[in-house]
Coordinates of C-alpha atoms in Angstrom, one line a residue:
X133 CA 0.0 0.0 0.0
X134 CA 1.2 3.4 -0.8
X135 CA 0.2 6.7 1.3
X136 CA 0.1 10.2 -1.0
X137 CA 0.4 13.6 0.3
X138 CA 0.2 16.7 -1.4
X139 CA 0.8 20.0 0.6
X140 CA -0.8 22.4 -1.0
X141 CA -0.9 26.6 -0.5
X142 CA -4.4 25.9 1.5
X143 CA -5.1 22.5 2.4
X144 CA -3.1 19.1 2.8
X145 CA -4.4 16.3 0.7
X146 CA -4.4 12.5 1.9
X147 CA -4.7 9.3 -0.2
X148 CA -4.1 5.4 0.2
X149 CA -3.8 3.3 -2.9
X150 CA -3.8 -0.3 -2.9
X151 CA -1.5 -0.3 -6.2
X152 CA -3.7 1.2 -8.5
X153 CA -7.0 1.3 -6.3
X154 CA -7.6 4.2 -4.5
X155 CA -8.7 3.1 -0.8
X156 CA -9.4 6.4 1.0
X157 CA -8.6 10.4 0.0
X158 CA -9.3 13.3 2.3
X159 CA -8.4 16.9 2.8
X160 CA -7.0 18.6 6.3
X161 CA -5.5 21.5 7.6
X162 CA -2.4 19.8 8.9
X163 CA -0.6 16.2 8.8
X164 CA 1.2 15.0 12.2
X165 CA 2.1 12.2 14.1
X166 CA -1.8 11.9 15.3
X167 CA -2.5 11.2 11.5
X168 CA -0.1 9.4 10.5
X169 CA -0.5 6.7 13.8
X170 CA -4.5 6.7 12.9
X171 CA -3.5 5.6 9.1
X172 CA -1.1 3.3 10.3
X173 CA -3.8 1.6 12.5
X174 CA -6.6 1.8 9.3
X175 CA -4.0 0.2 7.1
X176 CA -0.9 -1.8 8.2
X177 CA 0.1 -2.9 5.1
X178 CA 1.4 0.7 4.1
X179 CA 5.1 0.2 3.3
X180 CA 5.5 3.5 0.8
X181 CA 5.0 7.1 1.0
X182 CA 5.4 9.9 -1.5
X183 CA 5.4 13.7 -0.5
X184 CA 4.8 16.8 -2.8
X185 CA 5.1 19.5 -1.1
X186 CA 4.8 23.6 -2.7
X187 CA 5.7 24.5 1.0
X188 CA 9.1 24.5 2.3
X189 CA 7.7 23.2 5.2
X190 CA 8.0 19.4 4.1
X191 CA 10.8 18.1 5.7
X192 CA 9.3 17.7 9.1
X193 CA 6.9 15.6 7.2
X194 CA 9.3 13.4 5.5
X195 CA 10.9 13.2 8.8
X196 CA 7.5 11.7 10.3
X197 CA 6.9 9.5 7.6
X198 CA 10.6 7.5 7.5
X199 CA 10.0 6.5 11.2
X200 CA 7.0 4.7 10.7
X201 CA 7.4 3.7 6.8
X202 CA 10.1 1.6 4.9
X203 CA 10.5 3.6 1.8
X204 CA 9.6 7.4 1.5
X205 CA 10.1 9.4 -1.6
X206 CA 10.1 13.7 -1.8
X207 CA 8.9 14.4 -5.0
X208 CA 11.2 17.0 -6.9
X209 CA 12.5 17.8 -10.1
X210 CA 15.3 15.0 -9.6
X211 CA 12.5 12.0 -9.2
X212 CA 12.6 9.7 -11.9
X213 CA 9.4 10.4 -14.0
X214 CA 7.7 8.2 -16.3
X215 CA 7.7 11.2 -18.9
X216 CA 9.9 13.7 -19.8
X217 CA 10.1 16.9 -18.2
X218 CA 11.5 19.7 -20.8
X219 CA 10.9 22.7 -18.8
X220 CA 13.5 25.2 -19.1
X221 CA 14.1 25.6 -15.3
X222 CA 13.3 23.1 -13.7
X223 CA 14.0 23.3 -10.1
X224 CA 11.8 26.1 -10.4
X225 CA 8.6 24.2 -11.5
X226 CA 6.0 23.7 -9.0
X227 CA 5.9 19.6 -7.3
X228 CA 1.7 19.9 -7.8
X229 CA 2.2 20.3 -11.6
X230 CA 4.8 18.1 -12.1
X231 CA 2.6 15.5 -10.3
X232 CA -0.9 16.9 -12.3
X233 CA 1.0 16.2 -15.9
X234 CA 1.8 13.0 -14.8
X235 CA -1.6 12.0 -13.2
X236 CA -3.0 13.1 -16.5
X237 CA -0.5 11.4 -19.3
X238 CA -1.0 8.1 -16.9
X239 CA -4.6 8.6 -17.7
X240 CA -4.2 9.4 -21.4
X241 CA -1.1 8.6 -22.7
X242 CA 0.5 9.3 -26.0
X243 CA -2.0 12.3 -26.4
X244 CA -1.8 15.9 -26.1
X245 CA -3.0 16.9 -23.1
X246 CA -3.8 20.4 -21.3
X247 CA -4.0 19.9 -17.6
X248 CA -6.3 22.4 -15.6
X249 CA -6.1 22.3 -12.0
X250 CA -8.1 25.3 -9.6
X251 CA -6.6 25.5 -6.4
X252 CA -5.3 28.6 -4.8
X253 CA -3.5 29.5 -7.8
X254 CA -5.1 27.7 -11.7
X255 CA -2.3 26.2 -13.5
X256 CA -2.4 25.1 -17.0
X257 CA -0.1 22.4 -18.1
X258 CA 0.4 20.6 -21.8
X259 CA 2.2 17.6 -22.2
X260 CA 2.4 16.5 -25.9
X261 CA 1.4 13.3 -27.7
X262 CA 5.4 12.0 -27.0
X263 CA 5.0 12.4 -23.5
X264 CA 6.8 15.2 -23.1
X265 CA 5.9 17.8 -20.5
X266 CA 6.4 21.6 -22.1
X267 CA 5.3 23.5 -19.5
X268 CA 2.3 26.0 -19.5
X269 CA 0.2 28.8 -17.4
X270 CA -0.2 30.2 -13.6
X271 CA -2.9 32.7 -12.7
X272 CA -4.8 33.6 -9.6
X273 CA -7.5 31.2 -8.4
X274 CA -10.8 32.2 -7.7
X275 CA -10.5 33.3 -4.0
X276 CA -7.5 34.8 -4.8
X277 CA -8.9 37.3 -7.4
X278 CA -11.9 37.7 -4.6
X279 CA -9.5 39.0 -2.2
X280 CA -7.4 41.2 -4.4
X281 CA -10.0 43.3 -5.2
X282 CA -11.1 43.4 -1.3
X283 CA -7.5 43.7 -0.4
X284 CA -6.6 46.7 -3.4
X285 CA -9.6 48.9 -3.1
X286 CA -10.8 50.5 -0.3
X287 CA -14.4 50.2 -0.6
X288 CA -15.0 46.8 -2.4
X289 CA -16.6 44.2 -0.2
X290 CA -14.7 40.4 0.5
X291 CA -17.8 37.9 -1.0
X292 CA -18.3 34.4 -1.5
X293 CA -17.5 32.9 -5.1
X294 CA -20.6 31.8 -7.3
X295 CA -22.5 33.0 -10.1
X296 CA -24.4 36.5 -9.8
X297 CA -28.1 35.8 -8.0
X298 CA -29.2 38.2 -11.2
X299 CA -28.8 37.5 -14.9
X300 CA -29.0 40.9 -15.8
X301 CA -26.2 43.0 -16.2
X302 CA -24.3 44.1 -12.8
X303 CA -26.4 46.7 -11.5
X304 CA -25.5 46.1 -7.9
X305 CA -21.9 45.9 -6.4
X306 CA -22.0 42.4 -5.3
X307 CA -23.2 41.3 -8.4
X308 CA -20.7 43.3 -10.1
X309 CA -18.3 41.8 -8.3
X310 CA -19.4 37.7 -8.8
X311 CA -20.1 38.6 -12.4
X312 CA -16.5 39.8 -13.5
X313 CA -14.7 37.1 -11.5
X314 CA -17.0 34.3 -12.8
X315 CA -17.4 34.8 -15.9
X316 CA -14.0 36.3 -16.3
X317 CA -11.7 33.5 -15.1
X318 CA -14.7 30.9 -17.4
X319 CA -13.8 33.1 -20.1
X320 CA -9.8 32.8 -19.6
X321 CA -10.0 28.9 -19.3
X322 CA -11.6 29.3 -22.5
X323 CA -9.3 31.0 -24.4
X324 CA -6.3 28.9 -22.9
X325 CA -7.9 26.3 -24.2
X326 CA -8.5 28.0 -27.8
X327 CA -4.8 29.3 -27.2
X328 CA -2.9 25.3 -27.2
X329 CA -5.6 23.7 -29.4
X330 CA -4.6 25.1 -33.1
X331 CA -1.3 24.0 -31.7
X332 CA -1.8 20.8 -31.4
X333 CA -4.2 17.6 -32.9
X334 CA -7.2 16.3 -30.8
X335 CA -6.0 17.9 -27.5
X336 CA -7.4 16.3 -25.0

């Protein structure tokens, strides 16, 4: 069995796989000792662990993890990758897209793939029909471009994401507000998407 963590900017994700099978996934705040000893207890059988971390604070985690598992594994741009990374600087490149191209390409191989993942930040990542990762886009998620305009202006009010209770054009401030970031960030997936497709055949 093989326990998965991603640290992300916000929340720390947990998963067990059984080989391929995945056995149990769950978000949290924060991985410790209490965690790891519960997981331990739920499955036995755990002998692997892999780490990818976009924190610096992983270390204290891999610490953890070799005291109570046989073989633990950091992911960075040094780990042996079942496709080929091409980015240009690649200590630079963020562990959660290294780890998204790969997810994807194990899903789809042999294809062009873009590789959208909304978290704190949306990245965009294309790896080609030779399994090549090339790299791609970073932009603010959508909390992110909530809070900018909360945090930049003086007067603009922090609000919940969603679609604008009113169809209409913004004529009130709140709906102002849900209506650019909505459908401002659904029309900038678009055109990414429109951006890598006359680049490349049946992008998936």
């Amino acid at each position: 069995m093989n326990l998965i963590i991603d640290i992300g900017n916000t929340r720390t994700k947990v998963a067990i796989f059984k080989k391929e099978k995945l056995l149990k996934s769950y978000p949290t705040d924060t991985f410790n000792s209490d965690d790891l000893f519960q997981l331990k207890k739920e499955y036995p059988k755990i002998k692997s662990a892999i780490v990818s971390s976009v924190k610096n604070n992983s270390n204290e985690i891999i610490t953890l993890l070799k005291e109570q598992i046989d073989f633990v594994l950091k992911l960075n741009h040094k780990t042996i990758l079942p496709i080929e990374n091409l980015y240009r600087t690649p200590k630079t490149l963020g562990k959660d897209r290294i780890a998204a191209a790969v997810g994807a390409n194990k899903l789809y191989p042999n294809k062009n793939l873009l590789v959208i993942d909304a978290g704190t930040a949306i990245t965009y990542d294309f790896v080609n029909n030779k399994n090549q990762y090339l790299g791609g886009f970073i932009t603010p998620g959508l909390n992110m471009r909530l809070k900018a305009l909360n945090e930049y202006t003086d007067k603009l009010p922090l609000i919940q994401a969603g679609y604008p209770d009113d169809t209409v054009e913004g004529n009130k401030r709140i709906i102002s507000i849900k209506g650019g970031i909505q459908f401002g960030l659904e029309g900038e997936i678009r055109r990414i998407i429109q951006h890598f497709k006359p680049l490349n055949d049946k992008l998936t």
